[in-house]
Amino acid sequence: GLAAITRRPRRMPGRNCMRDFWEQKPGALRRLGEQARWWEMTYRDWLSLMPVRGRLWDIGCGFGQFKRVARDCGLASYGVEPSRYAVAHSVADTRYIFPCSWQEYAPPRGRGAAISALWLMEHLDKPGDFLDWAHAALVTGGMLLAVVPNENTPIQRAANSIAAKKDWWIHQTHLNYWGKEAFEALLFRHGFECFDVLGTYPMEEFILAGMDYTDNPDVGRACHKKVEDMEMAMTRDGRLRWGRARARLGRGRDLVVFARKR
């Protein structure tokens, strides 16, 4: 289950590596705005699988979309985000966003109902330390929602054989590459037990179908728009059923993992 790291990152990010992450992604906020309805639908799907009430910390909250939806769903949501650019352009209430890294933030121990870490853990040099931190912050039975890229899958390897840009998923800020079994095992070692897993749409299918987005951002956006339109036409139950089926097969571009503190 452990996905192979095909080459080392060009630089080794330290604790402050994410402070300028969003500045290096020009146009990201505009694109997120264009996708706002789809993202809200997706986040509501995920939150529907987290029957908790109380305090949620969204770690690495970026521009605050998930934090805002969580608050709309009845959770007292707080964000932790080291990028001051992202905080300054947040779509959520910045009074409840702490402009620092998770290492610099000290939540009340054993008080949190839930912690979310969306596309965060692949950037961490010591993901186990983060899980220990999250475990200490949560009440017993508290929930962790983690989203990580799903790497080294059979479909990814097949697409890589014909893609214009080889190993396109490797990024200089990614220090960890997991498959489903390896990520679940990591969570278990640090006191969490998975109770549900979804796989997002396997974007590599577009490459195999002749729409190679690896070296063409316009093609990538067109492919993703097809996924957005398709999923918005489905019911919530249909989307969740499809996501679970992908996860069982180890498929999906990303793993959306729901776990409880043991």
PDB file of C-alpha atoms in Angstrom:
ATOM      1  CA  GLY A   1       0.000   0.000   0.000  1.00  0.00           C
ATOM      2  CA  LEU A   2       2.918   2.386   0.423  1.00  0.00           C
ATOM      3  CA  ALA A   3       3.253   4.498  -2.697  1.00  0.00           C
ATOM      4  CA  ALA A   4       6.796   4.852  -3.975  1.00  0.00           C
ATOM      5  CA  ILE A   5       8.502   8.236  -3.987  1.00  0.00           C
ATOM      6  CA  THR A   6       9.920   8.422  -7.477  1.00  0.00           C
ATOM      7  CA  ARG A   7      12.281  11.286  -6.761  1.00  0.00           C
ATOM      8  CA  ARG A   8      13.173  13.608  -3.924  1.00  0.00           C
ATOM      9  CA  PRO A   9      11.655  17.106  -3.815  1.00  0.00           C
ATOM     10  CA  ARG A  10      13.845  19.885  -5.165  1.00  0.00           C
ATOM     11  CA  ARG A  11      13.857  21.460  -1.732  1.00  0.00           C
ATOM     12  CA  MET A  12      12.970  20.240   1.734  1.00  0.00           C
ATOM     13  CA  PRO A  13      10.284  22.495   3.194  1.00  0.00           C
ATOM     14  CA  GLY A  14      10.608  23.252   6.866  1.00  0.00           C
ATOM     15  CA  ARG A  15       8.097  24.508   9.380  1.00  0.00           C
ATOM     16  CA  ASN A  16       7.490  27.765   7.512  1.00  0.00           C
ATOM     17  CA  CYS A  17       7.363  26.334   3.974  1.00  0.00           C
ATOM     18  CA  MET A  18       3.627  26.992   3.622  1.00  0.00           C
ATOM     19  CA  ARG A  19       3.747  30.690   4.458  1.00  0.00           C
ATOM     20  CA  ASP A  20       4.131  31.610   0.783  1.00  0.00           C
ATOM     21  CA  PHE A  21       2.275  28.612  -0.659  1.00  0.00           C
ATOM     22  CA  TRP A  22      -0.718  30.531  -1.983  1.00  0.00           C
ATOM     23  CA  GLU A  23       1.374  33.374  -3.360  1.00  0.00           C
ATOM     24  CA  GLN A  24       2.960  30.764  -5.638  1.00  0.00           C
ATOM     25  CA  LYS A  25      -0.442  29.787  -7.073  1.00  0.00           C
ATOM     26  CA  PRO A  26      -1.575  32.840  -9.076  1.00  0.00           C
ATOM     27  CA  GLY A  27      -5.233  32.741 -10.004  1.00  0.00           C
ATOM     28  CA  ALA A  28      -6.096  30.130  -7.364  1.00  0.00           C
ATOM     29  CA  LEU A  29      -8.585  32.343  -5.537  1.00  0.00           C
ATOM     30  CA  ARG A  30     -10.340  33.265  -8.788  1.00  0.00           C
ATOM     31  CA  ARG A  31     -10.639  29.605  -9.808  1.00  0.00           C
ATOM     32  CA  LEU A  32     -11.970  28.641  -6.396  1.00  0.00           C
ATOM     33  CA  GLY A  33     -14.576  31.347  -6.771  1.00  0.00           C
ATOM     34  CA  GLU A  34     -15.630  29.983 -10.145  1.00  0.00           C
ATOM     35  CA  GLN A  35     -16.022  26.532  -8.569  1.00  0.00           C
ATOM     36  CA  ALA A  36     -17.715  27.818  -5.406  1.00  0.00           C
ATOM     37  CA  ARG A  37     -21.041  25.968  -5.849  1.00  0.00           C
ATOM     38  CA  TRP A  38     -19.300  22.667  -6.522  1.00  0.00           C
ATOM     39  CA  TRP A  39     -16.923  23.075  -3.583  1.00  0.00           C
ATOM     40  CA  GLU A  40     -19.791  23.930  -1.211  1.00  0.00           C
ATOM     41  CA  MET A  41     -21.694  20.836  -2.370  1.00  0.00           C
ATOM     42  CA  THR A  42     -18.599  18.672  -1.912  1.00  0.00           C
ATOM     43  CA  TYR A  43     -17.843  20.042   1.547  1.00  0.00           C
ATOM     44  CA  ARG A  44     -21.460  19.562   2.649  1.00  0.00           C
ATOM     45  CA  ASP A  45     -21.257  15.928   1.487  1.00  0.00           C
ATOM     46  CA  TRP A  46     -18.158  15.399   3.618  1.00  0.00           C
ATOM     47  CA  LEU A  47     -19.567  17.191   6.659  1.00  0.00           C
ATOM     48  CA  SER A  48     -22.718  15.062   6.470  1.00  0.00           C
ATOM     49  CA  LEU A  49     -20.504  12.080   7.348  1.00  0.00           C
ATOM     50  CA  MET A  50     -19.242  13.820  10.505  1.00  0.00           C
ATOM     51  CA  PRO A  51     -22.144  13.768  13.001  1.00  0.00           C
ATOM     52  CA  VAL A  52     -20.446  15.995  15.569  1.00  0.00           C
ATOM     53  CA  ARG A  53     -21.388  19.169  17.350  1.00  0.00           C
ATOM     54  CA  GLY A  54     -18.943  21.584  18.894  1.00  0.00           C
ATOM     55  CA  ARG A  55     -15.573  22.949  17.936  1.00  0.00           C
ATOM     56  CA  LEU A  56     -13.900  22.191  14.586  1.00  0.00           C
ATOM     57  CA  TRP A  57     -10.376  23.311  13.729  1.00  0.00           C
ATOM     58  CA  ASP A  58      -9.576  23.495  10.024  1.00  0.00           C
ATOM     59  CA  ILE A  59      -5.792  23.229   9.858  1.00  0.00           C
ATOM     60  CA  GLY A  60      -4.250  24.823   6.795  1.00  0.00           C
ATOM     61  CA  CYS A  61      -7.597  26.443   6.047  1.00  0.00           C
ATOM     62  CA  GLY A  62      -6.352  28.401   3.019  1.00  0.00           C
ATOM     63  CA  PHE A  63      -8.960  30.922   1.899  1.00  0.00           C
ATOM     64  CA  GLY A  64     -11.491  29.572   4.397  1.00  0.00           C
ATOM     65  CA  GLN A  65     -14.082  27.890   2.160  1.00  0.00           C
ATOM     66  CA  PHE A  66     -14.353  24.693   4.193  1.00  0.00           C
ATOM     67  CA  LYS A  67     -14.342  26.612   7.475  1.00  0.00           C
ATOM     68  CA  ARG A  68     -17.226  28.770   6.256  1.00  0.00           C
ATOM     69  CA  VAL A  69     -19.306  25.777   5.124  1.00  0.00           C
ATOM     70  CA  ALA A  70     -18.632  24.015   8.439  1.00  0.00           C
ATOM     71  CA  ARG A  71     -19.958  27.041  10.312  1.00  0.00           C
ATOM     72  CA  ASP A  72     -23.041  27.106   8.058  1.00  0.00           C
ATOM     73  CA  CYS A  73     -23.562  23.440   9.008  1.00  0.00           C
ATOM     74  CA  GLY A  74     -23.672  24.308  12.706  1.00  0.00           C
ATOM     75  CA  LEU A  75     -20.088  23.767  13.827  1.00  0.00           C
ATOM     76  CA  ALA A  76     -18.085  26.354  15.748  1.00  0.00           C
ATOM     77  CA  SER A  77     -15.304  26.454  13.179  1.00  0.00           C
ATOM     78  CA  TYR A  78     -11.836  27.908  13.625  1.00  0.00           C
ATOM     79  CA  GLY A  79      -9.042  28.098  11.071  1.00  0.00           C
ATOM     80  CA  VAL A  80      -5.264  27.846  11.356  1.00  0.00           C
ATOM     81  CA  GLU A  81      -3.390  29.146   8.305  1.00  0.00           C
ATOM     82  CA  PRO A  82       0.280  30.217   8.035  1.00  0.00           C
ATOM     83  CA  SER A  83      -0.152  32.114   4.746  1.00  0.00           C
ATOM     84  CA  ARG A  84      -0.959  35.717   5.560  1.00  0.00           C
ATOM     85  CA  TYR A  85      -1.922  36.219   1.917  1.00  0.00           C
ATOM     86  CA  ALA A  86      -4.602  33.533   2.236  1.00  0.00           C
ATOM     87  CA  VAL A  87      -5.860  34.975   5.526  1.00  0.00           C
ATOM     88  CA  ALA A  88      -6.028  38.475   4.023  1.00  0.00           C
ATOM     89  CA  HIS A  89      -8.171  37.157   1.143  1.00  0.00           C
ATOM     90  CA  SER A  90     -10.254  34.753   3.215  1.00  0.00           C
ATOM     91  CA  VAL A  91     -13.918  34.241   2.356  1.00  0.00           C
ATOM     92  CA  ALA A  92     -14.557  33.332   6.005  1.00  0.00           C
ATOM     93  CA  ASP A  93     -14.617  35.458   9.144  1.00  0.00           C
ATOM     94  CA  THR A  94     -10.951  36.205   9.864  1.00  0.00           C
ATOM     95  CA  ARG A  95     -11.683  36.832  13.557  1.00  0.00           C
ATOM     96  CA  TYR A  96     -11.700  33.060  13.910  1.00  0.00           C
ATOM     97  CA  ILE A  97      -8.590  32.312  11.830  1.00  0.00           C
ATOM     98  CA  PHE A  98      -5.194  32.094  13.531  1.00  0.00           C
ATOM     99  CA  PRO A  99      -2.388  33.255  11.167  1.00  0.00           C
ATOM    100  CA  CYS A 100       0.210  30.669  12.182  1.00  0.00           C
ATOM    101  CA  SER A 101       1.299  27.083  11.607  1.00  0.00           C
ATOM    102  CA  TRP A 102      -0.234  24.183  13.504  1.00  0.00           C
ATOM    103  CA  GLN A 103       3.006  23.842  15.493  1.00  0.00           C
ATOM    104  CA  GLU A 104       2.605  27.425  16.703  1.00  0.00           C
ATOM    105  CA  TYR A 105      -1.048  27.016  17.682  1.00  0.00           C
ATOM    106  CA  ALA A 106      -1.927  25.447  21.027  1.00  0.00           C
ATOM    107  CA  PRO A 107      -5.586  24.350  21.108  1.00  0.00           C
ATOM    108  CA  PRO A 108      -7.225  23.375  24.409  1.00  0.00           C
ATOM    109  CA  ARG A 109      -6.321  19.721  24.996  1.00  0.00           C
ATOM    110  CA  GLY A 110      -9.147  17.230  24.678  1.00  0.00           C
ATOM    111  CA  ARG A 111     -11.754  19.841  23.761  1.00  0.00           C
ATOM    112  CA  GLY A 112     -12.153  19.578  19.987  1.00  0.00           C
ATOM    113  CA  ALA A 113     -15.053  17.771  18.337  1.00  0.00           C
ATOM    114  CA  ALA A 114     -13.328  17.588  14.944  1.00  0.00           C
ATOM    115  CA  ILE A 115     -10.183  18.509  13.053  1.00  0.00           C
ATOM    116  CA  SER A 116      -9.944  18.849   9.287  1.00  0.00           C
ATOM    117  CA  ALA A 117      -6.707  18.686   7.319  1.00  0.00           C
ATOM    118  CA  LEU A 118      -7.487  19.055   3.621  1.00  0.00           C
ATOM    119  CA  TRP A 119      -4.462  18.505   1.360  1.00  0.00           C
ATOM    120  CA  LEU A 120      -2.120  19.288   4.255  1.00  0.00           C
ATOM    121  CA  MET A 121      -0.335  16.137   5.360  1.00  0.00           C
ATOM    122  CA  GLU A 122       1.521  15.520   2.101  1.00  0.00           C
ATOM    123  CA  HIS A 123       3.409  18.761   2.845  1.00  0.00           C
ATOM    124  CA  LEU A 124       4.542  17.836   6.366  1.00  0.00           C
ATOM    125  CA  ASP A 125       8.018  16.562   7.092  1.00  0.00           C
ATOM    126  CA  LYS A 126       6.711  14.768  10.220  1.00  0.00           C
ATOM    127  CA  PRO A 127       3.061  13.835   9.626  1.00  0.00           C
ATOM    128  CA  GLY A 128       3.086  11.589  12.683  1.00  0.00           C
ATOM    129  CA  ASP A 129       3.780  14.606  14.887  1.00  0.00           C
ATOM    130  CA  PHE A 130       0.744  16.345  13.424  1.00  0.00           C
ATOM    131  CA  LEU A 131      -1.448  13.305  14.138  1.00  0.00           C
ATOM    132  CA  ASP A 132      -0.222  13.182  17.732  1.00  0.00           C
ATOM    133  CA  TRP A 133      -1.036  16.897  18.041  1.00  0.00           C
ATOM    134  CA  ALA A 134      -4.519  16.329  16.601  1.00  0.00           C
ATOM    135  CA  HIS A 135      -5.090  13.301  18.848  1.00  0.00           C
ATOM    136  CA  ALA A 136      -4.294  15.373  21.948  1.00  0.00           C
ATOM    137  CA  ALA A 137      -6.609  18.194  20.861  1.00  0.00           C
ATOM    138  CA  LEU A 138      -9.677  16.006  20.283  1.00  0.00           C
ATOM    139  CA  VAL A 139     -12.150  14.556  22.720  1.00  0.00           C
ATOM    140  CA  THR A 140     -12.312  10.754  22.826  1.00  0.00           C
ATOM    141  CA  GLY A 141     -14.344   9.803  19.776  1.00  0.00           C
ATOM    142  CA  GLY A 142     -13.555  13.127  18.138  1.00  0.00           C
ATOM    143  CA  MET A 143     -13.242  13.058  14.371  1.00  0.00           C
ATOM    144  CA  LEU A 144     -10.425  13.727  11.944  1.00  0.00           C
ATOM    145  CA  LEU A 145     -11.137  14.489   8.297  1.00  0.00           C
ATOM    146  CA  ALA A 146      -7.977  14.152   6.214  1.00  0.00           C
ATOM    147  CA  VAL A 147      -7.710  14.554   2.440  1.00  0.00           C
ATOM    148  CA  VAL A 148      -4.485  13.457   0.735  1.00  0.00           C
ATOM    149  CA  PRO A 149      -3.514  12.671  -2.865  1.00  0.00           C
ATOM    150  CA  ASN A 150      -3.820   8.973  -3.721  1.00  0.00           C
ATOM    151  CA  GLU A 151      -0.528   8.042  -5.364  1.00  0.00           C
ATOM    152  CA  ASN A 152       1.043   5.210  -7.375  1.00  0.00           C
ATOM    153  CA  THR A 153      -2.284   3.664  -8.366  1.00  0.00           C
ATOM    154  CA  PRO A 154      -2.508   1.341 -11.399  1.00  0.00           C
ATOM    155  CA  ILE A 155      -4.431   3.956 -13.401  1.00  0.00           C
ATOM    156  CA  GLN A 156      -1.872   6.620 -12.500  1.00  0.00           C
ATOM    157  CA  ARG A 157       0.967   4.402 -13.702  1.00  0.00           C
ATOM    158  CA  ALA A 158      -0.898   3.624 -16.930  1.00  0.00           C
ATOM    159  CA  ALA A 159      -1.541   7.325 -17.586  1.00  0.00           C
ATOM    160  CA  ASN A 160       2.076   8.162 -16.805  1.00  0.00           C
ATOM    161  CA  SER A 161       3.239   5.932 -19.635  1.00  0.00           C
ATOM    162  CA  ILE A 162       1.569   8.219 -22.205  1.00  0.00           C
ATOM    163  CA  ALA A 163       1.427  11.603 -20.427  1.00  0.00           C
ATOM    164  CA  ALA A 164       3.319  14.534 -21.931  1.00  0.00           C
ATOM    165  CA  LYS A 165       4.672  15.455 -18.498  1.00  0.00           C
ATOM    166  CA  LYS A 166       5.999  12.435 -16.648  1.00  0.00           C
ATOM    167  CA  ASP A 167       5.434  12.140 -12.892  1.00  0.00           C
ATOM    168  CA  TRP A 168       3.213  15.215 -13.030  1.00  0.00           C
ATOM    169  CA  TRP A 169       1.891  14.581  -9.507  1.00  0.00           C
ATOM    170  CA  ILE A 170       5.315  15.129  -7.908  1.00  0.00           C
ATOM    171  CA  HIS A 171       5.591  18.605  -6.378  1.00  0.00           C
ATOM    172  CA  GLN A 172       8.471  20.313  -4.644  1.00  0.00           C
ATOM    173  CA  THR A 173       6.386  20.841  -1.487  1.00  0.00           C
ATOM    174  CA  HIS A 174       5.156  17.226  -1.280  1.00  0.00           C
ATOM    175  CA  LEU A 175       7.204  15.153   1.152  1.00  0.00           C
ATOM    176  CA  ASN A 176       4.818  12.202   1.516  1.00  0.00           C
ATOM    177  CA  TYR A 177       3.122   9.952  -1.032  1.00  0.00           C
ATOM    178  CA  TRP A 178       0.503   7.492   0.230  1.00  0.00           C
ATOM    179  CA  GLY A 179      -1.835   4.821  -0.994  1.00  0.00           C
ATOM    180  CA  LYS A 180      -5.031   3.897   0.883  1.00  0.00           C
ATOM    181  CA  GLU A 181      -3.640   1.073   3.028  1.00  0.00           C
ATOM    182  CA  ALA A 182      -0.501   2.979   3.988  1.00  0.00           C
ATOM    183  CA  PHE A 183      -2.421   6.075   5.016  1.00  0.00           C
ATOM    184  CA  GLU A 184      -4.929   4.116   7.088  1.00  0.00           C
ATOM    185  CA  ALA A 185      -2.035   2.313   8.800  1.00  0.00           C
ATOM    186  CA  LEU A 186      -0.375   5.649   9.616  1.00  0.00           C
ATOM    187  CA  LEU A 187      -3.580   6.906  11.226  1.00  0.00           C
ATOM    188  CA  PHE A 188      -3.962   3.718  13.264  1.00  0.00           C
ATOM    189  CA  ARG A 189      -0.400   3.951  14.600  1.00  0.00           C
ATOM    190  CA  HIS A 190      -1.211   7.401  15.959  1.00  0.00           C
ATOM    191  CA  GLY A 191      -4.456   6.529  17.700  1.00  0.00           C
ATOM    192  CA  PHE A 192      -7.092   6.938  14.976  1.00  0.00           C
ATOM    193  CA  GLU A 193      -9.441   4.404  13.438  1.00  0.00           C
ATOM    194  CA  CYS A 194     -10.909   4.989   9.971  1.00  0.00           C
ATOM    195  CA  PHE A 195     -14.654   4.568   9.654  1.00  0.00           C
ATOM    196  CA  ASP A 196     -15.240   5.793   6.104  1.00  0.00           C
ATOM    197  CA  VAL A 197     -13.152   6.526   2.997  1.00  0.00           C
ATOM    198  CA  LEU A 198     -14.091   8.164  -0.301  1.00  0.00           C
ATOM    199  CA  GLY A 199     -12.116   8.366  -3.513  1.00  0.00           C
ATOM    200  CA  THR A 200     -12.440  11.507  -5.613  1.00  0.00           C
ATOM    201  CA  TYR A 201     -12.808  11.265  -9.375  1.00  0.00           C
ATOM    202  CA  PRO A 202      -9.707   9.624 -10.949  1.00  0.00           C
ATOM    203  CA  MET A 203      -8.588  12.476 -13.192  1.00  0.00           C
ATOM    204  CA  GLU A 204      -6.032  10.192 -14.859  1.00  0.00           C
ATOM    205  CA  GLU A 205      -8.923   8.703 -16.844  1.00  0.00           C
ATOM    206  CA  PHE A 206      -8.931  11.853 -18.952  1.00  0.00           C
ATOM    207  CA  ILE A 207      -5.305  11.265 -19.934  1.00  0.00           C
ATOM    208  CA  LEU A 208      -6.124   7.716 -21.003  1.00  0.00           C
ATOM    209  CA  ALA A 209      -9.081   9.085 -22.992  1.00  0.00           C
ATOM    210  CA  GLY A 210      -6.826  11.456 -24.954  1.00  0.00           C
ATOM    211  CA  MET A 211      -7.287  14.636 -22.886  1.00  0.00           C
ATOM    212  CA  ASP A 212      -3.754  15.060 -21.538  1.00  0.00           C
ATOM    213  CA  TYR A 213      -3.881  17.894 -19.027  1.00  0.00           C
ATOM    214  CA  THR A 214      -0.441  17.337 -17.524  1.00  0.00           C
ATOM    215  CA  ASP A 215       1.233  20.082 -19.563  1.00  0.00           C
ATOM    216  CA  ASN A 216      -1.822  22.163 -20.470  1.00  0.00           C
ATOM    217  CA  PRO A 217      -3.734  23.991 -17.687  1.00  0.00           C
ATOM    218  CA  ASP A 218      -6.599  24.883 -20.039  1.00  0.00           C
ATOM    219  CA  VAL A 219      -7.244  21.208 -20.751  1.00  0.00           C
ATOM    220  CA  GLY A 220      -7.024  20.499 -17.025  1.00  0.00           C
ATOM    221  CA  ARG A 221      -9.682  23.082 -16.211  1.00  0.00           C
ATOM    222  CA  ALA A 222     -11.950  21.737 -18.967  1.00  0.00           C
ATOM    223  CA  CYS A 223     -11.592  18.205 -17.582  1.00  0.00           C
ATOM    224  CA  HIS A 224     -12.354  19.322 -14.060  1.00  0.00           C
ATOM    225  CA  LYS A 225     -15.428  21.244 -15.254  1.00  0.00           C
ATOM    226  CA  LYS A 226     -16.775  17.987 -16.704  1.00  0.00           C
ATOM    227  CA  VAL A 227     -16.380  16.344 -13.299  1.00  0.00           C
ATOM    228  CA  GLU A 228     -18.068  19.273 -11.535  1.00  0.00           C
ATOM    229  CA  ASP A 229     -21.062  19.234 -13.908  1.00  0.00           C
ATOM    230  CA  MET A 230     -21.430  15.460 -13.626  1.00  0.00           C
ATOM    231  CA  GLU A 231     -21.300  15.419  -9.827  1.00  0.00           C
ATOM    232  CA  MET A 232     -23.675  18.352  -9.448  1.00  0.00           C
ATOM    233  CA  ALA A 233     -26.213  16.445 -11.538  1.00  0.00           C
ATOM    234  CA  MET A 234     -26.043  13.493  -9.111  1.00  0.00           C
ATOM    235  CA  THR A 235     -27.743  13.059  -5.750  1.00  0.00           C
ATOM    236  CA  ARG A 236     -25.760  13.218  -2.527  1.00  0.00           C
ATOM    237  CA  ASP A 237     -26.261   9.506  -1.944  1.00  0.00           C
ATOM    238  CA  GLY A 238     -25.112   8.766  -5.467  1.00  0.00           C
ATOM    239  CA  ARG A 239     -21.940  10.809  -5.027  1.00  0.00           C
ATOM    240  CA  LEU A 240     -21.119   9.118  -1.724  1.00  0.00           C
ATOM    241  CA  ARG A 241     -21.877   5.647  -3.069  1.00  0.00           C
ATOM    242  CA  TRP A 242     -19.589   6.278  -6.049  1.00  0.00           C
ATOM    243  CA  GLY A 243     -16.839   7.692  -3.839  1.00  0.00           C
ATOM    244  CA  ARG A 244     -16.927   4.667  -1.516  1.00  0.00           C
ATOM    245  CA  ALA A 245     -16.801   2.265  -4.442  1.00  0.00           C
ATOM    246  CA  ARG A 246     -13.691   3.980  -5.799  1.00  0.00           C
ATOM    247  CA  ALA A 247     -12.011   3.877  -2.390  1.00  0.00           C
ATOM    248  CA  ARG A 248     -12.675   0.147  -1.988  1.00  0.00           C
ATOM    249  CA  LEU A 249     -10.828  -0.402  -5.262  1.00  0.00           C
ATOM    250  CA  GLY A 250      -7.978   1.909  -4.253  1.00  0.00           C
ATOM    251  CA  ARG A 251      -9.005   4.335  -6.997  1.00  0.00           C
ATOM    252  CA  GLY A 252      -9.511   8.078  -6.944  1.00  0.00           C
ATOM    253  CA  ARG A 253      -7.225  11.053  -7.395  1.00  0.00           C
ATOM    254  CA  ASP A 254      -7.541  11.833  -3.686  1.00  0.00           C
ATOM    255  CA  LEU A 255      -8.456   9.913  -0.561  1.00  0.00           C
ATOM    256  CA  VAL A 256     -11.059  11.532   1.690  1.00  0.00           C
ATOM    257  CA  VAL A 257     -10.564   9.753   5.010  1.00  0.00           C
ATOM    258  CA  PHE A 258     -12.817   9.956   8.079  1.00  0.00           C
ATOM    259  CA  ALA A 259     -11.333   8.702  11.341  1.00  0.00           C
ATOM    260  CA  ARG A 260     -12.152   8.709  15.055  1.00  0.00           C
ATOM    261  CA  LYS A 261      -9.828   9.162  17.999  1.00  0.00           C
ATOM    262  CA  ARG A 262      -9.553   5.809  19.720  1.00  0.00           C
TER     263      ARG A 262
END
